mmCIF file of C-alpha atoms and ligand atoms in Angstrom:
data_model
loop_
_atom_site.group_PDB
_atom_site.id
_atom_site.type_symbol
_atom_site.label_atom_id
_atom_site.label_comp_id
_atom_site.label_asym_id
_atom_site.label_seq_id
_atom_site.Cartn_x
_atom_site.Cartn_y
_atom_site.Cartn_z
ATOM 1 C CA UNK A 1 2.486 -16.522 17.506
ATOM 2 C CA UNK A 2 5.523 -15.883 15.523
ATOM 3 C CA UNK A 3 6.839 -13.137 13.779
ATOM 4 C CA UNK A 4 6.154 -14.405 10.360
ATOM 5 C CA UNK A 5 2.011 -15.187 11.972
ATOM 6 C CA UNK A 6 2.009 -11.429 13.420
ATOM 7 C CA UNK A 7 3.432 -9.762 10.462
ATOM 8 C CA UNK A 8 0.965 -11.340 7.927
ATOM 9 C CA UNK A 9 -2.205 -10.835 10.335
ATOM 10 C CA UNK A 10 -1.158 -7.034 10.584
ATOM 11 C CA UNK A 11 -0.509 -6.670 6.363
ATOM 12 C CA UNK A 12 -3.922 -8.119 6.108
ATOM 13 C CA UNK A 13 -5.378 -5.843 8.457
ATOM 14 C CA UNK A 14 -3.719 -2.845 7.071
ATOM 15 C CA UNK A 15 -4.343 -3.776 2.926
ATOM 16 C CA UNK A 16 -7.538 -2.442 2.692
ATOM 17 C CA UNK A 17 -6.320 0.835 4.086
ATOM 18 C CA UNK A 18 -3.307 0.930 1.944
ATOM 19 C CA UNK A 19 -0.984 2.136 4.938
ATOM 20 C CA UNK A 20 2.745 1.484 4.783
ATOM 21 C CA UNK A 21 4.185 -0.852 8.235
ATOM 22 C CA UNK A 22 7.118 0.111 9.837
ATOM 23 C CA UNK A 23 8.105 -3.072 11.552
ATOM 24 C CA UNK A 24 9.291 -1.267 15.069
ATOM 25 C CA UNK A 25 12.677 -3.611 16.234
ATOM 26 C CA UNK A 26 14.366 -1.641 19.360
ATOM 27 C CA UNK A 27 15.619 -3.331 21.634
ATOM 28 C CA UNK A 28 15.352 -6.980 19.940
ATOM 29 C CA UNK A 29 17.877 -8.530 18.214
ATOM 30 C CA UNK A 30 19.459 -9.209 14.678
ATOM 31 C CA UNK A 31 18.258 -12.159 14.430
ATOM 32 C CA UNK A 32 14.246 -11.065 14.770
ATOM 33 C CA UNK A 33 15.100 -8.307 12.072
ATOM 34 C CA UNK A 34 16.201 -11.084 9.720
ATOM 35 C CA UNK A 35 13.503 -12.773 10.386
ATOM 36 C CA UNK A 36 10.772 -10.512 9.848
ATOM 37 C CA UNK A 37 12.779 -9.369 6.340
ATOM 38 C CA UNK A 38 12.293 -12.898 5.226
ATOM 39 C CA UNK A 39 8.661 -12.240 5.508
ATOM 40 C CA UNK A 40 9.449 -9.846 2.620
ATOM 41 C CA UNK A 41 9.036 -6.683 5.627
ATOM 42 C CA UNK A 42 11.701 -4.022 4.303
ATOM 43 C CA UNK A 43 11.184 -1.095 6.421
ATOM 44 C CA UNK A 44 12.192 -1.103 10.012
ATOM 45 C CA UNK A 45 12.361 1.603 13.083
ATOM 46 C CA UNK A 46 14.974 2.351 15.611
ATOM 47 C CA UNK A 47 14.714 5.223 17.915
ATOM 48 C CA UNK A 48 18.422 4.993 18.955
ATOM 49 C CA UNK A 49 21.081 6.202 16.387
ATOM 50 C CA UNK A 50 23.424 3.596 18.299
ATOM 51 C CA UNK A 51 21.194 0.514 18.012
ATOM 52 C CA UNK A 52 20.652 1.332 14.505
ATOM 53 C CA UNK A 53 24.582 1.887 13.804
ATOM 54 C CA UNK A 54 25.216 -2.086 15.751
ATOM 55 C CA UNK A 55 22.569 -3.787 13.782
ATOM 56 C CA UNK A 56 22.560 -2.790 10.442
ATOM 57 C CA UNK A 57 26.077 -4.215 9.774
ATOM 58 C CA UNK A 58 24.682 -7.226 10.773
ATOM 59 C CA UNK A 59 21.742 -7.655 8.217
ATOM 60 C CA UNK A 60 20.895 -7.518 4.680
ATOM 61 C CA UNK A 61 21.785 -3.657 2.539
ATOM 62 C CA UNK A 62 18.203 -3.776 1.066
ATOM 63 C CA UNK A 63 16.798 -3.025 4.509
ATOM 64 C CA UNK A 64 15.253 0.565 5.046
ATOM 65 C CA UNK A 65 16.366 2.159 8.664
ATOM 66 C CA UNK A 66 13.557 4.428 9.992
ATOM 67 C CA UNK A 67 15.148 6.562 12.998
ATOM 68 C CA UNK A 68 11.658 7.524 14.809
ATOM 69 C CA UNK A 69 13.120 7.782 18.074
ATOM 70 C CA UNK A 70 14.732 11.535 19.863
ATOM 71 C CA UNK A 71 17.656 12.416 17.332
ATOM 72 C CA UNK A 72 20.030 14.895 18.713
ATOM 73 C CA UNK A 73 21.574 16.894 16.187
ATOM 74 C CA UNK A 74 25.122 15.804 16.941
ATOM 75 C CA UNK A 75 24.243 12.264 16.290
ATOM 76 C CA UNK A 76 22.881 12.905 12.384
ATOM 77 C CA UNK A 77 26.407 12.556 10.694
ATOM 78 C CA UNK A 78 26.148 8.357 12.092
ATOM 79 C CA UNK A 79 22.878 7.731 10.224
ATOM 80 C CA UNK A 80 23.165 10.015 7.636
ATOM 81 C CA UNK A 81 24.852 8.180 5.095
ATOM 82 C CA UNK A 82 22.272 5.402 4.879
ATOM 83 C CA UNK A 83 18.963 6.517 6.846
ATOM 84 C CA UNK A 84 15.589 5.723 4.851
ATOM 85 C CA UNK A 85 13.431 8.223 6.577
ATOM 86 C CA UNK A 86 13.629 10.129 9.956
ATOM 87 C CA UNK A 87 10.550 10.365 11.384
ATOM 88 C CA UNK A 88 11.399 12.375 14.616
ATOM 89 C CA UNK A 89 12.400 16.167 13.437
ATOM 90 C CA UNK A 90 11.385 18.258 15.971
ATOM 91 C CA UNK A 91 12.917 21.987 15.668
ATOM 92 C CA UNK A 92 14.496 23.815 12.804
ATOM 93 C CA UNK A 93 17.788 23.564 14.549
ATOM 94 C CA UNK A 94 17.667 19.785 14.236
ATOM 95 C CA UNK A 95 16.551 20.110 10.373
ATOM 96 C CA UNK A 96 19.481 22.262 9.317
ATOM 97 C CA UNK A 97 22.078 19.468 10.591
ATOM 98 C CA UNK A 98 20.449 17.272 8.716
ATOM 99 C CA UNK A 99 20.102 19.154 5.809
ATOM 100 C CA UNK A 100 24.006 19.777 6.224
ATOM 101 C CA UNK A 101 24.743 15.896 6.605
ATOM 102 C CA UNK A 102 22.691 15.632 3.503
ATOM 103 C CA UNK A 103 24.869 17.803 1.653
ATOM 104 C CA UNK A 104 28.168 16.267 2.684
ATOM 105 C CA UNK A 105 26.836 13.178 1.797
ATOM 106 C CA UNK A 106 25.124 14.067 -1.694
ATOM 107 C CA UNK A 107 21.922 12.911 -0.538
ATOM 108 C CA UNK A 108 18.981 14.306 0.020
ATOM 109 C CA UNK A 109 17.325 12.950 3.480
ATOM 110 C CA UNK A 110 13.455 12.255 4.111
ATOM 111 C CA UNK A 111 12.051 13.552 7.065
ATOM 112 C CA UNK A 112 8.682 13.756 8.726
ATOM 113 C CA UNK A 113 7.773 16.699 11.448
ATOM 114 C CA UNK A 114 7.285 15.237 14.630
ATOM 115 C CA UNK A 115 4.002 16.530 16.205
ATOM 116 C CA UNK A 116 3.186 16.696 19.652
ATOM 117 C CA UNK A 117 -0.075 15.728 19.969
ATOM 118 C CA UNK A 118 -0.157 13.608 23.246
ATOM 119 C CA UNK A 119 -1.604 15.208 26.149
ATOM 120 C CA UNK A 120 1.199 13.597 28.419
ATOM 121 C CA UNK A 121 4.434 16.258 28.604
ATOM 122 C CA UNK A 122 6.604 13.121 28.254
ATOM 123 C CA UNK A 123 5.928 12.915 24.412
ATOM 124 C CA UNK A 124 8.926 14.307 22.108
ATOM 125 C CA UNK A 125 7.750 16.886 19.293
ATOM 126 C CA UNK A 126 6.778 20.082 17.692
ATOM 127 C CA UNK A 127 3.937 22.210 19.191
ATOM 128 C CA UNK A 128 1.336 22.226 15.906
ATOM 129 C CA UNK A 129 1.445 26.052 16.139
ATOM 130 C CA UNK A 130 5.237 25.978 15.932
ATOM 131 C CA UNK A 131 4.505 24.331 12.118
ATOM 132 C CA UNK A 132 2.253 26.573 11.635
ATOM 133 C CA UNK A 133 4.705 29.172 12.501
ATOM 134 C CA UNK A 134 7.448 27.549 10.546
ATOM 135 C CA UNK A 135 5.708 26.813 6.872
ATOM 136 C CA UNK A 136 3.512 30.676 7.254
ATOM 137 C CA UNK A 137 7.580 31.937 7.656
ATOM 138 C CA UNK A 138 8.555 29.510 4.725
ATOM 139 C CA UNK A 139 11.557 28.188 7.921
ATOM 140 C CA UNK A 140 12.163 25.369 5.419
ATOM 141 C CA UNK A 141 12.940 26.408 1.771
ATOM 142 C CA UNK A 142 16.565 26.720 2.825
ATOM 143 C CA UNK A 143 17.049 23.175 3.265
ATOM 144 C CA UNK A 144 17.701 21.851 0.347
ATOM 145 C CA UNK A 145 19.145 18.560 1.276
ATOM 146 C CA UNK A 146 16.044 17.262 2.411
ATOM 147 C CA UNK A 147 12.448 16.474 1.822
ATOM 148 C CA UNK A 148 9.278 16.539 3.895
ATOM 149 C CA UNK A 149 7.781 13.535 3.558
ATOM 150 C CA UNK A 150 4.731 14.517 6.160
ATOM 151 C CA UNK A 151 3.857 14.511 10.176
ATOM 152 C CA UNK A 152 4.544 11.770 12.365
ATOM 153 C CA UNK A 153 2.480 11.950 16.103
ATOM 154 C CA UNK A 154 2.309 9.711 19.009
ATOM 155 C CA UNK A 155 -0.986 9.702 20.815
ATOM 156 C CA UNK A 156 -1.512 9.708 24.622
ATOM 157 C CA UNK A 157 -0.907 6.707 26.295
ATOM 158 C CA UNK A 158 -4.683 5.779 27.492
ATOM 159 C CA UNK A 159 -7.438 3.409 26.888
ATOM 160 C CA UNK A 160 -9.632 6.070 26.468
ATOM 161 C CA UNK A 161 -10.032 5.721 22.710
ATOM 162 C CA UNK A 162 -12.438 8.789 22.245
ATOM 163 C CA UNK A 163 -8.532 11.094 23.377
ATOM 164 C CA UNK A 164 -6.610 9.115 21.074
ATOM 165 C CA UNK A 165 -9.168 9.179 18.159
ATOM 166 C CA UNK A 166 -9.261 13.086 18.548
ATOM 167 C CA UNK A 167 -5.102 13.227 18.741
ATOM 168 C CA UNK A 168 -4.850 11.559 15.256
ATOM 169 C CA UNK A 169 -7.729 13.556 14.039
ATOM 170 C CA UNK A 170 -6.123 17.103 15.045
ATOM 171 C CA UNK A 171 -2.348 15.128 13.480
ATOM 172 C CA UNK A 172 -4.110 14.444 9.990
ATOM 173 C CA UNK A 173 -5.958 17.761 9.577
ATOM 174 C CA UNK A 174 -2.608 19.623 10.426
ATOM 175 C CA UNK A 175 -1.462 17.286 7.714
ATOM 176 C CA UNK A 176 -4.092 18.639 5.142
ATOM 177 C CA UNK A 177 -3.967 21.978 6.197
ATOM 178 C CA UNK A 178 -0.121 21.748 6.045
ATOM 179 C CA UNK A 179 -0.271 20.370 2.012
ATOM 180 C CA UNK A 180 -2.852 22.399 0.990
ATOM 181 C CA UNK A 181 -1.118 25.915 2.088
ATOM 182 C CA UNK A 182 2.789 25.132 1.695
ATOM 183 C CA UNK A 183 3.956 23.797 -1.142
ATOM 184 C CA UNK A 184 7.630 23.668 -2.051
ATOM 185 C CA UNK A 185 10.483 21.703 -4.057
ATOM 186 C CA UNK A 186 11.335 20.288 -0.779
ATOM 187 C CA UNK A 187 7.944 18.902 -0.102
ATOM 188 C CA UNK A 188 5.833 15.923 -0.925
ATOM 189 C CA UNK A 189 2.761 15.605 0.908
ATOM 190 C CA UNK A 190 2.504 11.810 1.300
ATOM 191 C CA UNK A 191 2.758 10.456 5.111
ATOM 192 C CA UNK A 192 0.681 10.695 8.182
ATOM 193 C CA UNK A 193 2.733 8.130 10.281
ATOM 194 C CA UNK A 194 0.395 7.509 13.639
ATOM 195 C CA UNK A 195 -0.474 4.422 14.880
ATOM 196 C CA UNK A 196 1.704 1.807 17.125
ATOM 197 C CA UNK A 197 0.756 -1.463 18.649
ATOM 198 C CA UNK A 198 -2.050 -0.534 20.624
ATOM 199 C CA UNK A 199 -4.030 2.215 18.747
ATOM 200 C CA UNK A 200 -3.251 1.339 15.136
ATOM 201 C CA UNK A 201 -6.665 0.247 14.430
ATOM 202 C CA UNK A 202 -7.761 3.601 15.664
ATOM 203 C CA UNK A 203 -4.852 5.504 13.894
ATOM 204 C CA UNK A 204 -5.720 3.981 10.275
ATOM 205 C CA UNK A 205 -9.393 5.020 10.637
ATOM 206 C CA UNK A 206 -8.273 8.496 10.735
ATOM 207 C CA UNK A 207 -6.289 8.058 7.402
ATOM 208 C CA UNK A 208 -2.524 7.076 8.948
ATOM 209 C CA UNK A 209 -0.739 6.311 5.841
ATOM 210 C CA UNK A 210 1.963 4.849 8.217
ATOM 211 C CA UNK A 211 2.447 2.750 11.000
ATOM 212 C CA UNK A 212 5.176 2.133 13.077
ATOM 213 C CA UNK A 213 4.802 -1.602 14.903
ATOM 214 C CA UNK A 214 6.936 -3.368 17.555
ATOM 215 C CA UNK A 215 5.613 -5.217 20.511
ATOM 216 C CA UNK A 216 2.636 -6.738 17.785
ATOM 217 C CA UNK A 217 5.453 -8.300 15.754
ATOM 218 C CA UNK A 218 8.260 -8.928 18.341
ATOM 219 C CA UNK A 219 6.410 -9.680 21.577
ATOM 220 C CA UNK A 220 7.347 -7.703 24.774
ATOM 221 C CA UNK A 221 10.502 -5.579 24.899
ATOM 222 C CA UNK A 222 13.380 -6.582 27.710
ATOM 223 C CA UNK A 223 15.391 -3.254 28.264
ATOM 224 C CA UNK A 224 18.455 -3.651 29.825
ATOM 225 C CA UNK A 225 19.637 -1.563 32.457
HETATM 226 C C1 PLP B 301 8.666 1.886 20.361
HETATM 227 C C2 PLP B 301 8.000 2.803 19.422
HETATM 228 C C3 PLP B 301 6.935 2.366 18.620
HETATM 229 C C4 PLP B 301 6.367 0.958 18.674
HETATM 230 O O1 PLP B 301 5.724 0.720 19.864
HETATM 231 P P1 PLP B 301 4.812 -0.603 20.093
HETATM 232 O O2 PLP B 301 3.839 -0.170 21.110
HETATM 233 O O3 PLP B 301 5.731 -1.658 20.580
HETATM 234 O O4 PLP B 301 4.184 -0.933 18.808
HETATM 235 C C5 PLP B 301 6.374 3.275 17.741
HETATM 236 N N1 PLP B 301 6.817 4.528 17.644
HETATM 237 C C6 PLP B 301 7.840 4.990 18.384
HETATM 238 C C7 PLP B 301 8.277 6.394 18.207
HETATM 239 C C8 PLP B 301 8.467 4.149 19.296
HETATM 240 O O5 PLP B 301 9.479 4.611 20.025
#
């Protein structure tokens, strides 16, 4: 199948749902970017600031750069001039650089709070009660450079759909609980990003708003070592 095939098989899957597709392009090439934004696909995902910073230059201005990978904070001044959304903010630490690289650069930066919700240790993100902890303290007002945009989560890495039906379940009522009880000018409650190749289906039944896709579009990743 080709990009074009997997990418309209996926939007029809996802319409009645009215989720959003991240088209997920690490480790593939320029060339399968354009392609897939010729199929009229906009948003894309890195999780490396430096693959991000080598394509982009390469491609078309109108495309949206999703950093959803591990951002350190010392890499946020590279993407911060252009980044669509970052999907991966995982301390407080990490959301005051950006909120600083925001300012310098007049914009303000859209961000989701990673989650941990993965059973595996391996997973990057916030403990739930560390949220919690951060909107009862009102952690975020301060940053004014930046909005939350909603939770991201990756589930465990299993077949055993009952675990990764429960992981998105816990991510989107930490989502509702999360609107419903902190409400600021640097929030708006819209995204529950969960769902990748193999447990999308699964994420958009439990109201993923979001979905971040690679090896379904692209085929198999080659990492080079
Ligand atoms: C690679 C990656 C994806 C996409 O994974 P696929 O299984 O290829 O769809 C989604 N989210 C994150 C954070 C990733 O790093």
């Amino acid at each position: 199948m080709s990009i074009a095939q997997n990418i309209s098989e996926i939007r029809n899957e996802i319409k009645p749902y009215g989720s959003k597709l991240i088209a997920v392009s690490k480790t593939h090439p320029a060339e399968a970017v354009r392609e897939a934004f010729e199929c009229g696909q906009v948003d894309f995902g890195e999780n490396k600031v430096q693959e991000v910073q080598d394509k982009k230059p390469l491609l078309p201005s109108e495309i949206h750069w999703h950093l959803i990978g591990h951002l350190q904070s010392n890499k946020v001044k590279y993407i911060a001039p252009y980044v669509h959304l970052i999907h991966s903010v995982d301390s407080l630490r990490l959301l005051e650089e950006i909120n600083k690289e925001g300012k310098k650069n007049n914009r303000i930066i859209s961000c989701l709070l990673q989650v941990h919700i993965a059973q595996e240790e391996t997973k990057f993100g916030a403990d739930a009660n560390d949220i919690r902890t951060w909107l009862a303290d009102r952690a975020l007002d301060a940053f004014q450079h930046v909005t939350i945009k909603g939770l991201m989560g990756m589930a465990s890495f299993t077949s055993d759909e009952k675990i990764v039906r429960q992981e998105f379940r816990q991510l989107k009522n930490l989502f509702d609980e999360s609107a419903k009880n902190y409400q600021a000018n640097n929030t708006q409650w819209e995204e529950v990003c969960m769902g990748m190749s193999a447990d999308y289906k699964l994420a958009l039944d439990e109201g993923s708003t979001m979905i971040r896709i690679g090896s379904a579009i692209f085929g198999n990743r080659t990492y080079q070592t």
